[in-house]
Amino acid sequence: MFIHLGAEPDVLVDRLAGLDELLDPYAFERFASSGPWGAYAWQANWKLAFENALDWYHLFRAHPTTLEPIAPTRDAFLIEGSPHWSVTASRLARRVPERSDDPPGVGDFEREHYLVISIPPNLVVYATAESWSWLHVIPREPEQCLVGGGGASTHHQGGLIDDEMASLAAIMQEDKALCERAQRGMRSRRGKAGALVELDRPISDFHHYLGWKLFGHALAPAWHAEDDARPSVAVAGSRLASGG
């Protein structure tokens, strides 16, 4: 359920135009809910928590034994996006096995990759051929937010989603500590923001979204990764030309 609190409502189907083409092969309607994860109070601004959920570049450092072994940073790449939504992915360390009831759209790409779908301002979806999970961030105070989510899968036991759920508490604690430390750093009078790399494009998209909603800035154009660049993160060392 999506709720719009503004005076002039956005049309959701317009906001998410194009996203269905990328997600239709997964046939999410076949997944059964595995229940909510609950909600965790973080002493950090909600924007820090949302950015953290999009950032591939921190997995190898912040989640070396929890999330990095499932979807390695080195195999992450861009797919498509805009300030309205973005999709990135990483190659799974373990291929999702074929099932007799897989829909026709589920092929090698869906079985071998882990998708991250960002829908600003506060929803991130993680998808594979056999499971999907979501994370939402709710502001409470300038330096406090609630981070919650849930999951669904094609089965009740076994598979990637159970690997995620088993390590969820550890992952959330790792991210909580990271974001709370970043929040303390934002109080510094001497601190300076670092440059984003190309793999951080969804974070730049989020900044453009905030500029649009808060200050009426023009939206940055949509982007699409070149097909021959999708399996590589060679561009990750360059600075993001659009800033943000």
PDB file of C-alpha atoms in Angstrom:
ATOM      1  CA  MET A   1       0.000   0.000   0.000  1.00  0.00           C
ATOM      2  CA  PHE A   2       1.337   3.423  -1.001  1.00  0.00           C
ATOM      3  CA  ILE A   3       0.088   6.580   0.701  1.00  0.00           C
ATOM      4  CA  HIS A   4       0.604  10.112  -0.631  1.00  0.00           C
ATOM      5  CA  LEU A   5       0.397  12.932   1.940  1.00  0.00           C
ATOM      6  CA  GLY A   6       0.680  15.917  -0.416  1.00  0.00           C
ATOM      7  CA  ALA A   7      -2.100  18.230  -1.525  1.00  0.00           C
ATOM      8  CA  GLU A   8      -1.660  17.209  -5.174  1.00  0.00           C
ATOM      9  CA  PRO A   9      -1.412  13.411  -5.344  1.00  0.00           C
ATOM     10  CA  ASP A  10       1.084  11.737  -7.608  1.00  0.00           C
ATOM     11  CA  VAL A  11      -0.223   9.045  -9.935  1.00  0.00           C
ATOM     12  CA  LEU A  12       1.607   5.922  -8.816  1.00  0.00           C
ATOM     13  CA  VAL A  13       1.426   4.189 -12.185  1.00  0.00           C
ATOM     14  CA  ASP A  14       3.147   7.222 -13.724  1.00  0.00           C
ATOM     15  CA  ARG A  15       5.815   7.327 -11.014  1.00  0.00           C
ATOM     16  CA  LEU A  16       6.655   3.663 -11.553  1.00  0.00           C
ATOM     17  CA  ALA A  17       6.333   3.617 -15.346  1.00  0.00           C
ATOM     18  CA  GLY A  18       8.842   1.196 -16.857  1.00  0.00           C
ATOM     19  CA  LEU A  19       9.538  -0.655 -13.623  1.00  0.00           C
ATOM     20  CA  ASP A  20       6.933  -3.313 -14.358  1.00  0.00           C
ATOM     21  CA  GLU A  21       8.813  -4.347 -17.501  1.00  0.00           C
ATOM     22  CA  LEU A  22      11.845  -5.247 -15.373  1.00  0.00           C
ATOM     23  CA  LEU A  23       9.874  -6.979 -12.622  1.00  0.00           C
ATOM     24  CA  ASP A  24       7.157  -8.833 -14.554  1.00  0.00           C
ATOM     25  CA  PRO A  25       9.360 -11.927 -15.159  1.00  0.00           C
ATOM     26  CA  TYR A  26       9.508 -12.532 -11.395  1.00  0.00           C
ATOM     27  CA  ALA A  27       5.710 -12.929 -11.089  1.00  0.00           C
ATOM     28  CA  PHE A  28       5.650 -11.697  -7.492  1.00  0.00           C
ATOM     29  CA  GLU A  29       1.996 -12.674  -7.145  1.00  0.00           C
ATOM     30  CA  ARG A  30       3.112 -16.319  -6.763  1.00  0.00           C
ATOM     31  CA  PHE A  31       5.097 -15.552  -3.588  1.00  0.00           C
ATOM     32  CA  ALA A  32       3.655 -16.265  -0.155  1.00  0.00           C
ATOM     33  CA  SER A  33       4.335 -13.874   2.703  1.00  0.00           C
ATOM     34  CA  SER A  34       6.924 -14.952   5.237  1.00  0.00           C
ATOM     35  CA  GLY A  35       5.797 -12.250   7.640  1.00  0.00           C
ATOM     36  CA  PRO A  36       7.178  -8.881   8.766  1.00  0.00           C
ATOM     37  CA  TRP A  37      10.668  -8.485  10.177  1.00  0.00           C
ATOM     38  CA  GLY A  38       9.537  -5.954  12.746  1.00  0.00           C
ATOM     39  CA  ALA A  39      10.802  -2.410  13.211  1.00  0.00           C
ATOM     40  CA  TYR A  40      14.139  -1.197  14.569  1.00  0.00           C
ATOM     41  CA  ALA A  41      14.772   2.254  16.063  1.00  0.00           C
ATOM     42  CA  TRP A  42      17.929   3.861  14.699  1.00  0.00           C
ATOM     43  CA  GLN A  43      19.497   7.032  16.060  1.00  0.00           C
ATOM     44  CA  ALA A  44      20.023   8.385  12.564  1.00  0.00           C
ATOM     45  CA  ASN A  45      18.222  10.579  10.075  1.00  0.00           C
ATOM     46  CA  TRP A  46      15.906   8.607   7.792  1.00  0.00           C
ATOM     47  CA  LYS A  47      17.790   9.725   4.666  1.00  0.00           C
ATOM     48  CA  LEU A  48      20.992   8.093   5.928  1.00  0.00           C
ATOM     49  CA  ALA A  49      19.145   4.812   6.483  1.00  0.00           C
ATOM     50  CA  PHE A  50      17.603   4.936   3.009  1.00  0.00           C
ATOM     51  CA  GLU A  51      20.915   5.700   1.307  1.00  0.00           C
ATOM     52  CA  ASN A  52      22.553   2.862   3.213  1.00  0.00           C
ATOM     53  CA  ALA A  53      19.950   0.430   1.863  1.00  0.00           C
ATOM     54  CA  LEU A  54      20.936   1.326  -1.729  1.00  0.00           C
ATOM     55  CA  ASP A  55      24.690   1.276  -1.326  1.00  0.00           C
ATOM     56  CA  TRP A  56      26.425  -1.755  -2.831  1.00  0.00           C
ATOM     57  CA  TYR A  57      29.829  -0.301  -2.165  1.00  0.00           C
ATOM     58  CA  HIS A  58      29.734  -0.889   1.588  1.00  0.00           C
ATOM     59  CA  LEU A  59      28.816  -4.584   1.667  1.00  0.00           C
ATOM     60  CA  PHE A  60      32.330  -6.011   1.545  1.00  0.00           C
ATOM     61  CA  ARG A  61      33.384  -3.753   4.418  1.00  0.00           C
ATOM     62  CA  ALA A  62      30.271  -3.602   6.625  1.00  0.00           C
ATOM     63  CA  HIS A  63      28.801  -7.078   5.975  1.00  0.00           C
ATOM     64  CA  PRO A  64      31.781  -9.351   5.248  1.00  0.00           C
ATOM     65  CA  THR A  65      30.229 -12.490   6.750  1.00  0.00           C
ATOM     66  CA  THR A  66      26.486 -11.774   6.397  1.00  0.00           C
ATOM     67  CA  LEU A  67      25.382 -10.141   3.124  1.00  0.00           C
ATOM     68  CA  GLU A  68      28.598  -9.998   1.104  1.00  0.00           C
ATOM     69  CA  PRO A  69      28.764 -13.807   0.725  1.00  0.00           C
ATOM     70  CA  ILE A  70      25.237 -13.813  -0.785  1.00  0.00           C
ATOM     71  CA  ALA A  71      25.605 -10.958  -3.299  1.00  0.00           C
ATOM     72  CA  PRO A  72      29.235  -9.771  -3.569  1.00  0.00           C
ATOM     73  CA  THR A  73      30.069  -6.095  -4.045  1.00  0.00           C
ATOM     74  CA  ARG A  74      32.564  -6.913  -6.800  1.00  0.00           C
ATOM     75  CA  ASP A  75      29.743  -8.363  -8.937  1.00  0.00           C
ATOM     76  CA  ALA A  76      27.324  -5.438  -8.539  1.00  0.00           C
ATOM     77  CA  PHE A  77      26.256  -3.347 -11.528  1.00  0.00           C
ATOM     78  CA  LEU A  78      23.722  -0.758 -12.664  1.00  0.00           C
ATOM     79  CA  ILE A  79      20.617  -1.587 -14.702  1.00  0.00           C
ATOM     80  CA  GLU A  80      18.213   1.333 -15.050  1.00  0.00           C
ATOM     81  CA  GLY A  81      16.776   4.220 -13.085  1.00  0.00           C
ATOM     82  CA  SER A  82      15.739   7.817 -12.510  1.00  0.00           C
ATOM     83  CA  PRO A  83      14.813   9.940  -9.462  1.00  0.00           C
ATOM     84  CA  HIS A  84      11.480   8.063  -9.471  1.00  0.00           C
ATOM     85  CA  TRP A  85      12.998   4.562  -9.113  1.00  0.00           C
ATOM     86  CA  SER A  86      16.192   2.667  -9.800  1.00  0.00           C
ATOM     87  CA  VAL A  87      17.289  -0.944 -10.246  1.00  0.00           C
ATOM     88  CA  THR A  88      20.757  -2.363  -9.602  1.00  0.00           C
ATOM     89  CA  ALA A  89      21.927  -5.946  -9.182  1.00  0.00           C
ATOM     90  CA  SER A  90      24.702  -8.299  -8.175  1.00  0.00           C
ATOM     91  CA  ARG A  91      25.456 -11.825  -9.289  1.00  0.00           C
ATOM     92  CA  LEU A  92      24.385 -14.316  -6.640  1.00  0.00           C
ATOM     93  CA  ALA A  93      27.053 -16.485  -5.108  1.00  0.00           C
ATOM     94  CA  ARG A  94      24.572 -19.375  -5.346  1.00  0.00           C
ATOM     95  CA  ARG A  95      22.285 -19.819  -8.352  1.00  0.00           C
ATOM     96  CA  VAL A  96      18.583 -20.233  -7.561  1.00  0.00           C
ATOM     97  CA  PRO A  97      17.622 -23.778  -8.653  1.00  0.00           C
ATOM     98  CA  GLU A  98      14.967 -24.325 -11.302  1.00  0.00           C
ATOM     99  CA  ARG A  99      11.474 -25.332 -10.181  1.00  0.00           C
ATOM    100  CA  SER A 100       8.749 -27.090 -12.116  1.00  0.00           C
ATOM    101  CA  ASP A 101       6.314 -24.254 -11.389  1.00  0.00           C
ATOM    102  CA  ASP A 102       8.625 -21.422 -12.465  1.00  0.00           C
ATOM    103  CA  PRO A 103       6.793 -18.971 -14.750  1.00  0.00           C
ATOM    104  CA  PRO A 104       8.056 -18.631 -18.335  1.00  0.00           C
ATOM    105  CA  GLY A 105       9.753 -15.308 -17.618  1.00  0.00           C
ATOM    106  CA  VAL A 106      12.156 -16.741 -15.044  1.00  0.00           C
ATOM    107  CA  GLY A 107      15.412 -17.447 -16.840  1.00  0.00           C
ATOM    108  CA  ASP A 108      19.138 -17.466 -16.202  1.00  0.00           C
ATOM    109  CA  PHE A 109      19.301 -13.766 -15.322  1.00  0.00           C
ATOM    110  CA  GLU A 110      16.571 -14.042 -12.679  1.00  0.00           C
ATOM    111  CA  ARG A 111      18.117 -17.193 -11.189  1.00  0.00           C
ATOM    112  CA  GLU A 112      21.644 -15.809 -11.069  1.00  0.00           C
ATOM    113  CA  HIS A 113      21.127 -12.257  -9.792  1.00  0.00           C
ATOM    114  CA  TYR A 114      19.950 -10.337  -6.749  1.00  0.00           C
ATOM    115  CA  LEU A 115      18.033  -7.153  -7.606  1.00  0.00           C
ATOM    116  CA  VAL A 116      17.814  -3.992  -5.514  1.00  0.00           C
ATOM    117  CA  ILE A 117      14.832  -1.785  -6.414  1.00  0.00           C
ATOM    118  CA  SER A 118      14.706   1.704  -4.937  1.00  0.00           C
ATOM    119  CA  ILE A 119      11.410   3.629  -4.798  1.00  0.00           C
ATOM    120  CA  PRO A 120      11.961   6.968  -3.033  1.00  0.00           C
ATOM    121  CA  PRO A 121      11.318   8.301  -0.543  1.00  0.00           C
ATOM    122  CA  ASN A 122      11.457   5.238   1.705  1.00  0.00           C
ATOM    123  CA  LEU A 123      10.998   1.825   0.051  1.00  0.00           C
ATOM    124  CA  VAL A 124      13.677  -0.628  -1.108  1.00  0.00           C
ATOM    125  CA  VAL A 125      12.862  -4.072  -2.528  1.00  0.00           C
ATOM    126  CA  TYR A 126      15.322  -6.968  -2.836  1.00  0.00           C
ATOM    127  CA  ALA A 127      14.368  -9.684  -5.325  1.00  0.00           C
ATOM    128  CA  THR A 128      15.517 -13.071  -6.628  1.00  0.00           C
ATOM    129  CA  ALA A 129      13.743 -15.751  -8.655  1.00  0.00           C
ATOM    130  CA  GLU A 130      12.553 -17.425  -5.453  1.00  0.00           C
ATOM    131  CA  SER A 131      12.080 -14.598  -2.967  1.00  0.00           C
ATOM    132  CA  TRP A 132      11.614 -10.932  -2.415  1.00  0.00           C
ATOM    133  CA  SER A 133      11.924  -8.773   0.642  1.00  0.00           C
ATOM    134  CA  TRP A 134      11.404  -5.128   1.358  1.00  0.00           C
ATOM    135  CA  LEU A 135      12.696  -2.459   3.678  1.00  0.00           C
ATOM    136  CA  HIS A 136      10.964   0.795   4.558  1.00  0.00           C
ATOM    137  CA  VAL A 137      12.240   3.740   6.573  1.00  0.00           C
ATOM    138  CA  ILE A 138       9.906   5.927   8.653  1.00  0.00           C
ATOM    139  CA  PRO A 139      11.127   9.311   9.998  1.00  0.00           C
ATOM    140  CA  ARG A 140      10.513   9.979  13.677  1.00  0.00           C
ATOM    141  CA  GLU A 141      12.815  12.844  14.644  1.00  0.00           C
ATOM    142  CA  PRO A 142      15.662  14.645  12.829  1.00  0.00           C
ATOM    143  CA  GLU A 143      18.123  12.094  14.220  1.00  0.00           C
ATOM    144  CA  GLN A 144      15.875   9.078  14.676  1.00  0.00           C
ATOM    145  CA  CYS A 145      13.967   6.749  12.347  1.00  0.00           C
ATOM    146  CA  LEU A 146      12.267   3.357  12.294  1.00  0.00           C
ATOM    147  CA  VAL A 147      13.599   0.731   9.878  1.00  0.00           C
ATOM    148  CA  GLY A 148      11.293  -2.190   9.167  1.00  0.00           C
ATOM    149  CA  GLY A 149      10.335  -4.629   6.449  1.00  0.00           C
ATOM    150  CA  GLY A 150       9.167  -8.096   5.551  1.00  0.00           C
ATOM    151  CA  GLY A 151       9.613 -10.937   3.108  1.00  0.00           C
ATOM    152  CA  ALA A 152       7.895 -13.393   0.788  1.00  0.00           C
ATOM    153  CA  SER A 153       9.002 -16.456  -1.134  1.00  0.00           C
ATOM    154  CA  THR A 154       7.895 -19.336  -3.364  1.00  0.00           C
ATOM    155  CA  HIS A 155       8.335 -21.788  -0.501  1.00  0.00           C
ATOM    156  CA  HIS A 156       8.136 -21.964   3.267  1.00  0.00           C
ATOM    157  CA  GLN A 157      11.564 -23.403   4.060  1.00  0.00           C
ATOM    158  CA  GLY A 158      14.947 -23.361   2.382  1.00  0.00           C
ATOM    159  CA  GLY A 159      16.357 -20.950  -0.173  1.00  0.00           C
ATOM    160  CA  LEU A 160      17.879 -17.517  -0.211  1.00  0.00           C
ATOM    161  CA  ILE A 161      15.213 -15.752   1.827  1.00  0.00           C
ATOM    162  CA  ASP A 162      15.898 -18.070   4.759  1.00  0.00           C
ATOM    163  CA  ASP A 163      19.601 -17.279   4.482  1.00  0.00           C
ATOM    164  CA  GLU A 164      18.653 -13.601   4.675  1.00  0.00           C
ATOM    165  CA  MET A 165      16.289 -14.064   7.612  1.00  0.00           C
ATOM    166  CA  ALA A 166      18.848 -16.101   9.525  1.00  0.00           C
ATOM    167  CA  SER A 167      21.383 -13.298   9.299  1.00  0.00           C
ATOM    168  CA  LEU A 168      18.890 -10.409   9.388  1.00  0.00           C
ATOM    169  CA  ALA A 169      19.508  -9.430  13.000  1.00  0.00           C
ATOM    170  CA  ALA A 170      23.256  -9.267  12.403  1.00  0.00           C
ATOM    171  CA  ILE A 171      22.830  -7.286   9.158  1.00  0.00           C
ATOM    172  CA  MET A 172      20.497  -4.785  10.826  1.00  0.00           C
ATOM    173  CA  GLN A 173      22.897  -4.306  13.723  1.00  0.00           C
ATOM    174  CA  GLU A 174      25.786  -3.750  11.312  1.00  0.00           C
ATOM    175  CA  ASP A 175      23.819  -1.155   9.347  1.00  0.00           C
ATOM    176  CA  LYS A 176      22.457   0.475  12.486  1.00  0.00           C
ATOM    177  CA  ALA A 177      25.960   0.982  13.887  1.00  0.00           C
ATOM    178  CA  LEU A 178      27.178   2.342  10.554  1.00  0.00           C
ATOM    179  CA  CYS A 179      24.330   4.842  10.130  1.00  0.00           C
ATOM    180  CA  GLU A 180      24.436   6.017  13.730  1.00  0.00           C
ATOM    181  CA  ARG A 181      28.161   6.623  13.396  1.00  0.00           C
ATOM    182  CA  ALA A 182      27.561   8.576  10.180  1.00  0.00           C
ATOM    183  CA  GLN A 183      24.888  10.627  11.954  1.00  0.00           C
ATOM    184  CA  ARG A 184      27.350  11.598  14.666  1.00  0.00           C
ATOM    185  CA  GLY A 185      29.838  12.547  11.976  1.00  0.00           C
ATOM    186  CA  MET A 186      27.316  14.860  10.330  1.00  0.00           C
ATOM    187  CA  ARG A 187      27.459  17.093  13.400  1.00  0.00           C
ATOM    188  CA  SER A 188      31.120  17.802  12.680  1.00  0.00           C
ATOM    189  CA  ARG A 189      32.031  21.333  11.616  1.00  0.00           C
ATOM    190  CA  ARG A 190      35.101  20.020   9.824  1.00  0.00           C
ATOM    191  CA  GLY A 191      33.620  17.051   8.004  1.00  0.00           C
ATOM    192  CA  LYS A 192      33.318  17.165   4.222  1.00  0.00           C
ATOM    193  CA  ALA A 193      31.156  15.029   1.971  1.00  0.00           C
ATOM    194  CA  GLY A 194      32.938  12.488  -0.192  1.00  0.00           C
ATOM    195  CA  ALA A 195      32.467  11.909  -3.910  1.00  0.00           C
ATOM    196  CA  LEU A 196      30.023   9.295  -5.140  1.00  0.00           C
ATOM    197  CA  VAL A 197      31.213   6.608  -7.522  1.00  0.00           C
ATOM    198  CA  GLU A 198      29.249   5.423 -10.561  1.00  0.00           C
ATOM    199  CA  LEU A 199      27.851   2.432  -8.678  1.00  0.00           C
ATOM    200  CA  ASP A 200      26.235   4.935  -6.280  1.00  0.00           C
ATOM    201  CA  ARG A 201      24.008   6.370  -9.006  1.00  0.00           C
ATOM    202  CA  PRO A 202      20.782   5.376  -7.148  1.00  0.00           C
ATOM    203  CA  ILE A 203      21.940   7.514  -4.198  1.00  0.00           C
ATOM    204  CA  SER A 204      22.385  10.449  -6.574  1.00  0.00           C
ATOM    205  CA  ASP A 205      18.887   9.723  -7.923  1.00  0.00           C
ATOM    206  CA  PHE A 206      17.562   9.920  -4.362  1.00  0.00           C
ATOM    207  CA  HIS A 207      19.247  13.297  -3.884  1.00  0.00           C
ATOM    208  CA  HIS A 208      17.624  14.531  -7.096  1.00  0.00           C
ATOM    209  CA  TYR A 209      14.278  13.243  -5.822  1.00  0.00           C
ATOM    210  CA  LEU A 210      14.727  15.228  -2.599  1.00  0.00           C
ATOM    211  CA  GLY A 211      15.667  18.334  -4.573  1.00  0.00           C
ATOM    212  CA  TRP A 212      12.516  17.938  -6.654  1.00  0.00           C
ATOM    213  CA  LYS A 213      10.185  17.393  -3.693  1.00  0.00           C
ATOM    214  CA  LEU A 214      11.720  19.833  -1.215  1.00  0.00           C
ATOM    215  CA  PHE A 215      12.950  22.653  -3.438  1.00  0.00           C
ATOM    216  CA  GLY A 216      11.191  22.278  -6.778  1.00  0.00           C
ATOM    217  CA  HIS A 217      14.373  21.423  -8.689  1.00  0.00           C
ATOM    218  CA  ALA A 218      14.084  19.969 -12.162  1.00  0.00           C
ATOM    219  CA  LEU A 219      14.349  16.188 -12.237  1.00  0.00           C
ATOM    220  CA  ALA A 220      17.478  14.593 -13.641  1.00  0.00           C
ATOM    221  CA  PRO A 221      16.885  12.453 -16.751  1.00  0.00           C
ATOM    222  CA  ALA A 222      16.352   8.725 -16.592  1.00  0.00           C
ATOM    223  CA  TRP A 223      19.338   6.493 -17.351  1.00  0.00           C
ATOM    224  CA  HIS A 224      19.894   2.979 -18.672  1.00  0.00           C
ATOM    225  CA  ALA A 225      23.131   1.045 -18.344  1.00  0.00           C
ATOM    226  CA  GLU A 226      24.596  -0.127 -21.629  1.00  0.00           C
ATOM    227  CA  ASP A 227      24.009  -3.839 -22.212  1.00  0.00           C
ATOM    228  CA  ASP A 228      27.720  -4.526 -22.640  1.00  0.00           C
ATOM    229  CA  ALA A 229      28.483  -2.784 -19.315  1.00  0.00           C
ATOM    230  CA  ARG A 230      25.928  -4.643 -17.186  1.00  0.00           C
ATOM    231  CA  PRO A 231      28.166  -7.538 -16.053  1.00  0.00           C
ATOM    232  CA  SER A 232      30.990  -5.206 -14.999  1.00  0.00           C
ATOM    233  CA  VAL A 233      31.689  -2.683 -12.246  1.00  0.00           C
ATOM    234  CA  ALA A 234      34.703  -1.234 -14.044  1.00  0.00           C
ATOM    235  CA  VAL A 235      32.973   2.148 -14.025  1.00  0.00           C
ATOM    236  CA  ALA A 236      32.730   2.130 -10.233  1.00  0.00           C
ATOM    237  CA  GLY A 237      35.994   3.987  -9.801  1.00  0.00           C
ATOM    238  CA  SER A 238      34.851   7.085 -11.659  1.00  0.00           C
ATOM    239  CA  ARG A 239      33.156  10.077 -10.065  1.00  0.00           C
ATOM    240  CA  LEU A 240      29.465  10.451 -10.754  1.00  0.00           C
ATOM    241  CA  ALA A 241      29.208  13.158 -13.373  1.00  0.00           C
ATOM    242  CA  SER A 242      25.776  14.337 -12.284  1.00  0.00           C
ATOM    243  CA  GLY A 243      26.984  15.066  -8.724  1.00  0.00           C
ATOM    244  CA  GLY A 244      24.422  14.875  -5.927  1.00  0.00           C
TER     245      GLY A 244
END
